[in-house]
Amino acid sequence: MFDRFRQRTEETKELDLLPFMNLFIVLIPLLLSGAVFYRIGVIPSSVAAHTPDDPGDERNTDEVTVHLVLARSEMALSVSNSSIEPAELAQWNATWPVRDAKWDLNALQDHLYAIKSKYPESRNLILLPHEEVDFESLVTVLDAAREKDMGKNDRGQETRAELFPGVVMSRFVPKKHSQVPGQASEGEEVL
Amino acid sequence: MRSRSRFLRSSPAPALMLTSLLDMFTIILIFLLVSFEAESYEFRLQPDVKLPESSTRTELQAAVNIAVSASRIAVAEEDVVQLRDGTAQPNDYDAGKIQALVDQLKVEYEQRFGEDPKIPVEEGAEPIVVIQSDKSLDYRTLYLVLRSAAHAGFFKYRLAAMKS
């Protein structure tokens, strides 16, 4: 009886894996040819557009629009909302000089976080870079202005606070004769 | 001699161990299938464009692609304008737009959002352009591209970057 059992066991054939192998050899190059090994993200933005019929939302006193000038020598920030007293808005004006050819993005982010805490409905930031700012530097500023890293929560997950994700691109043109107080350096103008 | 040939005859033919190879292939296949599914929208990064890194988490969506390198501007992988060291013609800066780019983008706009669209777009889709710009490009030229897109009807942009 045992001999018969052993004979049956020995006769059990292994699975023929060659068809699977052939299938994989066809599938893997096919998928490899279409695979993408880099991850692309996008930063939403827009340009300023004038819409005469748009009533605007500036009656809401819980929001402001931030104007950020990236000049050669400094970074200047101001806020606007026609429904809020200019004196109240003026306290948020700030400038940070360029040091070692770098902008102080941590200071900018902390300031934007303070503005966002005061006016939580705020979303829009109008960016006015000077002409020679390269795209890479622009992206680092946008990253700092759009979100703030808030560290890890109780579950160990990284959390981020939304700052000003609505970026409007505008233009900053050097001015030849006069200066805009509190917003730009001498010889530069905001348009 | 005789004993050697007997030895050769009696030794079994070596069998390939395919099981471990099959395991490896299965893992590669699953990885590729997952990454294939994640990239629902085909985005072809131009070889002469080096994107900057960004912490953005916004995913790429189907839109008109504009690539801006140091030597050219391409719309949907078709060269439209030649640049010199990332700089357009001086009269383009004076005009605030690149006319050839505006014309090409107007064609793209008409094909998607015109009265008789030839390229189907998702319901509720907005006229958006994805701009893959070289990280060294200065804002002067980038803004010119943005303004040109606005002249053609594209007021919203997605600036492409490598996720860090």
Short mmCIF file of C-alpha atoms in Angstrom, two decimals:
data_model
loop_
_atom_site.label_atom_id
_atom_site.label_comp_id
_atom_site.label_asym_id
_atom_site.label_seq_id
_atom_site.Cartn_x
_atom_site.Cartn_y
_atom_site.Cartn_z
CA MET A 1 0.00 0.00 0.00
CA PHE A 2 2.80 2.33 0.93
CA ASP A 3 4.59 1.53 -2.28
CA ARG A 4 1.53 2.50 -4.26
CA PHE A 5 1.20 5.78 -2.37
CA ARG A 6 4.86 6.60 -2.90
CA GLN A 7 4.51 5.81 -6.57
CA ARG A 8 1.54 8.18 -6.90
CA THR A 9 3.45 10.93 -5.10
CA GLU A 10 6.45 10.58 -7.30
CA GLU A 11 4.27 10.74 -10.36
CA THR A 12 2.90 14.17 -9.36
CA LYS A 13 4.38 16.55 -11.86
CA GLU A 14 5.56 20.04 -11.14
CA LEU A 15 3.66 22.98 -12.56
CA ASP A 16 4.83 23.97 -16.00
CA LEU A 17 5.90 27.57 -15.41
CA LEU A 18 7.18 28.26 -18.87
CA PRO A 19 3.91 29.74 -20.23
CA PHE A 20 3.82 32.14 -17.25
CA MET A 21 7.38 33.11 -17.93
CA ASN A 22 6.59 33.78 -21.57
CA LEU A 23 3.63 35.92 -20.56
CA PHE A 24 5.74 37.92 -18.12
CA ILE A 25 8.51 38.39 -20.64
CA VAL A 26 6.00 39.95 -23.01
CA LEU A 27 4.15 42.01 -20.36
CA ILE A 28 7.13 43.51 -18.54
CA PRO A 29 8.81 45.20 -21.53
CA LEU A 30 5.39 46.45 -22.63
CA LEU A 31 4.71 48.04 -19.25
CA LEU A 32 8.28 49.28 -18.90
CA SER A 33 7.99 51.15 -22.19
CA GLY A 34 4.94 53.02 -20.88
CA ALA A 35 6.08 53.46 -17.30
CA VAL A 36 6.96 56.90 -15.91
CA PHE A 37 9.60 56.99 -13.20
CA TYR A 38 9.26 60.63 -12.23
CA ARG A 39 6.39 62.26 -10.37
CA ILE A 40 5.10 65.51 -11.73
CA GLY A 41 3.11 67.94 -9.65
CA VAL A 42 1.63 71.26 -10.67
CA ILE A 43 1.26 74.64 -9.05
CA PRO A 44 -2.06 76.26 -9.96
CA SER A 45 -1.81 79.93 -10.88
CA SER A 46 -3.46 82.56 -13.03
CA VAL A 47 -2.88 86.05 -14.35
CA ALA A 48 -4.84 89.09 -13.33
CA ALA A 49 -7.99 89.51 -15.42
CA HIS A 50 -10.30 92.49 -15.25
CA THR A 51 -13.98 91.52 -15.10
CA PRO A 52 -16.13 94.67 -14.81
CA ASP A 53 -19.30 92.78 -13.81
CA ASP A 54 -17.63 90.92 -10.98
CA PRO A 55 -18.74 92.54 -7.70
CA GLY A 56 -15.74 91.07 -5.90
CA ASP A 57 -15.68 89.65 -2.40
CA GLU A 58 -13.82 92.37 -0.63
CA ARG A 59 -16.81 93.18 1.58
CA ASN A 60 -15.85 90.15 3.58
CA THR A 61 -13.64 91.40 6.39
CA ASP A 62 -12.33 87.89 7.05
CA GLU A 63 -10.14 87.96 4.00
CA VAL A 64 -7.42 90.04 2.47
CA THR A 65 -5.39 89.87 -0.71
CA VAL A 66 -1.66 89.67 -0.21
CA HIS A 67 0.71 91.47 -2.60
CA LEU A 68 4.23 90.09 -2.60
CA VAL A 69 6.96 91.98 -4.46
CA LEU A 70 10.17 90.11 -5.24
CA ALA A 71 12.64 92.89 -5.92
CA ARG A 72 16.36 92.50 -6.46
CA SER A 73 17.28 93.86 -3.06
CA GLU A 74 14.30 92.89 -0.92
CA MET A 75 11.01 91.09 -0.60
CA ALA A 76 8.07 93.37 0.26
CA LEU A 77 4.61 92.36 1.41
CA SER A 78 1.40 94.35 1.73
CA VAL A 79 -2.27 93.41 2.10
CA SER A 80 -5.43 94.94 0.68
CA ASN A 81 -9.18 94.90 1.27
CA SER A 82 -11.32 97.94 0.56
CA SER A 83 -13.64 97.06 3.47
CA ILE A 84 -10.91 97.19 6.10
CA GLU A 85 -9.34 100.35 7.46
CA PRO A 86 -6.02 101.14 5.78
CA ALA A 87 -4.38 101.67 9.16
CA GLU A 88 -5.30 98.14 10.19
CA LEU A 89 -3.99 96.72 6.95
CA ALA A 90 -0.78 98.76 7.11
CA GLN A 91 0.35 96.90 10.22
CA TRP A 92 0.82 93.80 8.08
CA ASN A 93 3.22 95.52 5.67
CA ALA A 94 6.68 94.02 5.86
CA THR A 95 9.97 93.96 4.00
CA TRP A 96 12.83 91.51 4.20
CA PRO A 97 16.18 92.37 2.63
CA VAL A 98 17.91 89.84 0.41
CA ARG A 99 20.81 88.25 2.31
CA ASP A 100 23.48 86.21 0.56
CA ALA A 101 21.36 86.34 -2.60
CA LYS A 102 18.54 84.53 -0.81
CA TRP A 103 15.09 85.55 0.32
CA ASP A 104 14.07 84.92 3.90
CA LEU A 105 11.34 82.41 3.15
CA ASN A 106 10.91 81.30 6.77
CA ALA A 107 10.12 84.85 7.84
CA LEU A 108 7.75 85.20 4.89
CA GLN A 109 5.97 81.97 5.76
CA ASP A 110 5.58 82.92 9.43
CA HIS A 111 4.19 86.31 8.44
CA LEU A 112 1.74 84.77 5.98
CA TYR A 113 0.65 82.30 8.66
CA ALA A 114 -0.05 85.20 11.02
CA ILE A 115 -2.11 86.96 8.33
CA LYS A 116 -3.99 83.76 7.56
CA SER A 117 -4.77 83.31 11.29
CA LYS A 118 -6.18 86.83 11.46
CA TYR A 119 -8.08 86.63 8.15
CA PRO A 120 -8.86 82.92 7.75
CA GLU A 121 -10.89 83.27 4.54
CA SER A 122 -7.89 84.66 2.68
CA ARG A 123 -6.66 82.62 -0.28
CA ASN A 124 -5.26 84.96 -2.89
CA LEU A 125 -1.70 86.14 -3.28
CA ILE A 126 -0.60 88.45 -6.07
CA LEU A 127 3.03 87.77 -6.90
CA LEU A 128 5.12 90.52 -8.49
CA PRO A 129 8.59 89.21 -9.25
CA HIS A 130 11.25 91.26 -10.98
CA GLU A 131 12.21 90.20 -14.47
CA GLU A 132 15.39 88.31 -13.67
CA VAL A 133 13.94 85.92 -11.11
CA ASP A 134 14.47 82.41 -12.40
CA PHE A 135 11.69 79.87 -12.41
CA GLU A 136 13.31 77.68 -9.75
CA SER A 137 13.47 80.57 -7.25
CA LEU A 138 9.90 81.44 -8.08
CA VAL A 139 8.77 77.91 -7.25
CA THR A 140 10.50 78.00 -3.85
CA VAL A 141 8.65 81.24 -3.03
CA LEU A 142 5.36 79.74 -4.21
CA ASP A 143 5.92 76.64 -2.08
CA ALA A 144 6.52 78.82 0.96
CA ALA A 145 3.46 80.97 0.25
CA ARG A 146 1.03 78.16 -0.48
CA GLU A 147 1.52 75.84 2.50
CA LYS A 148 3.29 75.66 5.84
CA ASP A 149 4.71 72.48 7.28
CA MET A 150 3.14 72.00 10.71
CA GLY A 151 5.15 68.96 11.79
CA LYS A 152 3.73 65.57 12.70
CA ASN A 153 0.40 64.92 14.36
CA ASP A 154 -0.37 62.34 17.07
CA ARG A 155 -0.45 59.56 14.49
CA GLY A 156 2.98 60.50 13.20
CA GLN A 157 1.62 61.88 9.94
CA GLU A 158 3.00 65.08 8.50
CA THR A 159 0.50 67.92 8.47
CA ARG A 160 0.45 71.14 6.49
CA ALA A 161 -1.50 74.34 6.94
CA GLU A 162 -2.94 75.99 3.87
CA LEU A 163 -1.77 79.58 3.46
CA PHE A 164 -2.40 81.30 0.12
CA PRO A 165 -2.92 78.71 -2.62
CA GLY A 166 -4.55 81.11 -5.08
CA VAL A 167 -1.54 82.60 -6.84
CA VAL A 168 -1.99 85.39 -9.35
CA MET A 169 1.09 86.18 -11.41
CA SER A 170 1.75 89.81 -12.19
CA ARG A 171 4.68 91.90 -13.24
CA PHE A 172 7.14 94.07 -11.39
CA VAL A 173 8.88 96.65 -13.53
CA PRO A 174 11.81 98.83 -12.45
CA LYS A 175 10.95 102.49 -12.06
CA LYS A 176 13.39 105.13 -13.14
CA HIS A 177 12.69 108.16 -10.98
CA SER A 178 10.54 107.71 -7.89
CA GLN A 179 9.87 105.19 -5.17
CA VAL A 180 6.67 103.54 -3.92
CA PRO A 181 6.91 103.89 -0.14
CA GLY A 182 6.89 100.67 1.80
CA GLN A 183 6.45 98.49 -1.27
CA ALA A 184 9.57 98.64 -3.38
CA SER A 185 13.15 99.71 -3.35
CA GLU A 186 14.41 102.92 -4.79
CA GLY A 187 14.25 102.91 -8.55
CA GLU A 188 11.62 100.20 -8.76
CA GLU A 189 7.92 100.29 -9.44
CA VAL A 190 5.00 97.95 -9.03
CA LEU A 191 2.55 97.60 -11.91
CA MET B 1 36.29 5.65 -20.47
CA ARG B 2 33.49 3.28 -20.12
CA SER B 3 32.81 4.19 -16.53
CA ARG B 4 32.82 7.93 -17.38
CA SER B 5 30.18 7.60 -20.09
CA ARG B 6 28.04 5.64 -17.70
CA PHE B 7 28.37 8.44 -15.16
CA LEU B 8 27.32 11.04 -17.72
CA ARG B 9 24.35 8.99 -18.73
CA SER B 10 23.16 8.44 -15.22
CA SER B 11 23.37 12.10 -14.01
CA PRO B 12 19.98 13.84 -14.41
CA ALA B 13 19.66 16.93 -16.57
CA PRO B 14 19.83 20.05 -14.35
CA ALA B 15 16.42 21.73 -14.03
CA LEU B 16 16.07 25.49 -13.96
CA MET B 17 14.61 26.84 -10.73
CA LEU B 18 11.93 29.04 -12.18
CA THR B 19 9.95 29.63 -9.00
CA SER B 20 12.16 32.41 -7.62
CA LEU B 21 12.39 34.01 -11.05
CA LEU B 22 8.62 33.90 -11.30
CA ASP B 23 8.28 35.54 -7.87
CA MET B 24 10.54 38.36 -8.98
CA PHE B 25 8.62 38.86 -12.21
CA THR B 26 5.33 38.91 -10.30
CA ILE B 27 6.61 41.68 -8.04
CA ILE B 28 7.89 43.73 -10.99
CA LEU B 29 4.62 43.20 -12.83
CA ILE B 30 2.53 44.39 -9.89
CA PHE B 31 4.75 47.45 -9.40
CA LEU B 32 4.50 48.37 -13.07
CA LEU B 33 0.76 47.83 -13.19
CA VAL B 34 0.24 50.10 -10.16
CA SER B 35 2.45 52.88 -11.54
CA PHE B 36 0.81 52.49 -14.95
CA GLU B 37 -2.60 53.08 -13.39
CA ALA B 38 -1.40 56.07 -11.35
CA GLU B 39 -0.33 57.92 -14.48
CA SER B 40 -3.75 58.35 -16.02
CA TYR B 41 -2.68 61.34 -18.05
CA GLU B 42 0.20 61.17 -20.46
CA PHE B 43 2.71 63.88 -19.75
CA ARG B 44 5.85 63.81 -21.81
CA LEU B 45 8.65 65.78 -20.24
CA GLN B 46 10.71 67.47 -22.93
CA PRO B 47 14.38 66.38 -22.92
CA ASP B 48 15.72 69.95 -22.94
CA VAL B 49 13.58 71.05 -19.98
CA LYS B 50 14.78 70.60 -16.41
CA LEU B 51 11.92 71.15 -13.98
CA PRO B 52 12.47 72.57 -10.49
CA GLU B 53 11.48 70.61 -7.40
CA SER B 54 8.37 71.56 -5.50
CA SER B 55 6.45 70.40 -2.45
CA THR B 56 3.14 70.75 -4.28
CA ARG B 57 0.67 67.90 -3.96
CA THR B 58 -1.63 68.98 -6.77
CA GLU B 59 -1.88 66.26 -9.38
CA LEU B 60 -1.46 66.75 -13.07
CA GLN B 61 -4.62 66.80 -15.17
CA ALA B 62 -5.25 66.79 -18.88
CA ALA B 63 -4.63 70.20 -20.43
CA VAL B 64 -2.81 71.90 -23.25
CA ASN B 65 0.94 71.43 -22.80
CA ILE B 66 3.40 74.27 -23.31
CA ALA B 67 7.10 73.51 -22.98
CA VAL B 68 9.55 76.38 -22.59
CA SER B 69 13.26 75.61 -22.79
CA ALA B 70 16.25 77.87 -23.41
CA SER B 71 15.96 77.36 -27.15
CA ARG B 72 12.27 76.97 -27.99
CA ILE B 73 8.62 77.11 -27.03
CA ALA B 74 6.55 74.09 -27.99
CA VAL B 75 2.79 73.59 -27.85
CA ALA B 76 1.65 69.96 -27.65
CA GLU B 77 5.21 68.87 -28.55
CA GLU B 78 5.24 70.98 -31.71
CA ASP B 79 7.84 73.73 -31.89
CA VAL B 80 6.22 77.14 -32.29
CA VAL B 81 8.83 79.74 -31.35
CA GLN B 82 12.61 79.70 -31.28
CA LEU B 83 14.33 81.36 -28.30
CA ARG B 84 17.90 82.48 -27.87
CA ASP B 85 19.25 81.65 -24.38
CA GLY B 86 15.71 81.76 -23.04
CA THR B 87 15.01 85.15 -24.59
CA ALA B 88 12.35 86.01 -27.17
CA GLN B 89 12.51 88.76 -29.77
CA PRO B 90 12.66 92.30 -28.31
CA ASN B 91 9.48 93.35 -30.12
CA ASP B 92 7.61 90.47 -28.42
CA TYR B 93 8.42 91.97 -25.03
CA ASP B 94 7.25 95.36 -26.26
CA ALA B 95 3.98 93.86 -27.52
CA GLY B 96 3.49 91.86 -24.32
CA LYS B 97 2.84 88.64 -26.24
CA ILE B 98 4.36 86.26 -28.77
CA GLN B 99 1.99 86.33 -31.73
CA ALA B 100 2.95 82.90 -33.11
CA LEU B 101 2.29 81.35 -29.71
CA VAL B 102 -1.04 83.18 -29.39
CA ASP B 103 -2.12 81.91 -32.82
CA GLN B 104 -1.19 78.31 -32.04
CA LEU B 105 -2.94 78.42 -28.67
CA LYS B 106 -6.05 79.91 -30.28
CA VAL B 107 -6.15 76.86 -32.55
CA GLU B 108 -5.88 74.60 -29.48
CA TYR B 109 -8.59 76.62 -27.73
CA GLU B 110 -10.96 76.34 -30.70
CA GLN B 111 -10.37 72.59 -30.94
CA ARG B 112 -11.33 72.12 -27.29
CA PHE B 113 -13.65 74.92 -26.29
CA GLY B 114 -14.81 76.43 -29.60
CA GLU B 115 -18.26 76.14 -31.14
CA ASP B 116 -17.33 72.96 -32.99
CA PRO B 117 -14.82 71.19 -30.72
CA LYS B 118 -12.72 68.46 -32.31
CA ILE B 119 -10.98 67.29 -29.15
CA PRO B 120 -13.40 66.06 -26.49
CA VAL B 121 -12.87 67.51 -23.03
CA GLU B 122 -14.41 66.47 -19.75
CA GLU B 123 -17.62 68.15 -18.73
CA GLY B 124 -16.89 71.30 -16.76
CA ALA B 125 -13.27 71.38 -17.90
CA GLU B 126 -11.73 74.83 -17.98
CA PRO B 127 -9.27 76.26 -20.46
CA ILE B 128 -6.02 75.52 -18.65
CA VAL B 129 -2.47 75.20 -19.87
CA VAL B 130 0.24 73.12 -18.23
CA ILE B 131 3.56 74.92 -18.52
CA GLN B 132 6.74 72.91 -18.24
CA SER B 133 9.41 75.55 -18.01
CA ASP B 134 13.12 75.07 -17.58
CA LYS B 135 14.17 75.99 -14.04
CA SER B 136 16.73 78.52 -15.27
CA LEU B 137 14.23 80.49 -17.37
CA ASP B 138 13.79 84.06 -16.16
CA TYR B 139 10.42 85.49 -15.22
CA ARG B 140 10.47 88.01 -18.06
CA THR B 141 10.08 85.27 -20.66
CA LEU B 142 7.83 83.14 -18.50
CA TYR B 143 5.45 86.06 -17.99
CA LEU B 144 5.45 86.68 -21.74
CA VAL B 145 4.32 83.07 -22.25
CA LEU B 146 1.62 83.46 -19.59
CA ARG B 147 0.33 86.66 -21.19
CA SER B 148 0.34 85.04 -24.63
CA ALA B 149 -1.76 82.18 -23.27
CA ALA B 150 -4.16 84.72 -21.73
CA HIS B 151 -4.52 86.43 -25.12
CA ALA B 152 -5.59 83.08 -26.56
CA GLY B 153 -8.20 82.52 -23.85
CA PHE B 154 -6.21 80.47 -21.32
CA PHE B 155 -6.26 82.44 -18.06
CA LYS B 156 -5.38 79.58 -15.74
CA TYR B 157 -2.05 77.82 -15.58
CA ARG B 158 -0.49 74.79 -14.00
CA LEU B 159 3.23 75.25 -13.52
CA ALA B 160 4.80 71.81 -13.73
CA ALA B 161 7.43 70.78 -11.19
CA MET B 162 9.05 67.62 -9.91
CA LYS B 163 7.50 66.46 -6.67
CA SER B 164 10.12 66.46 -3.93
#
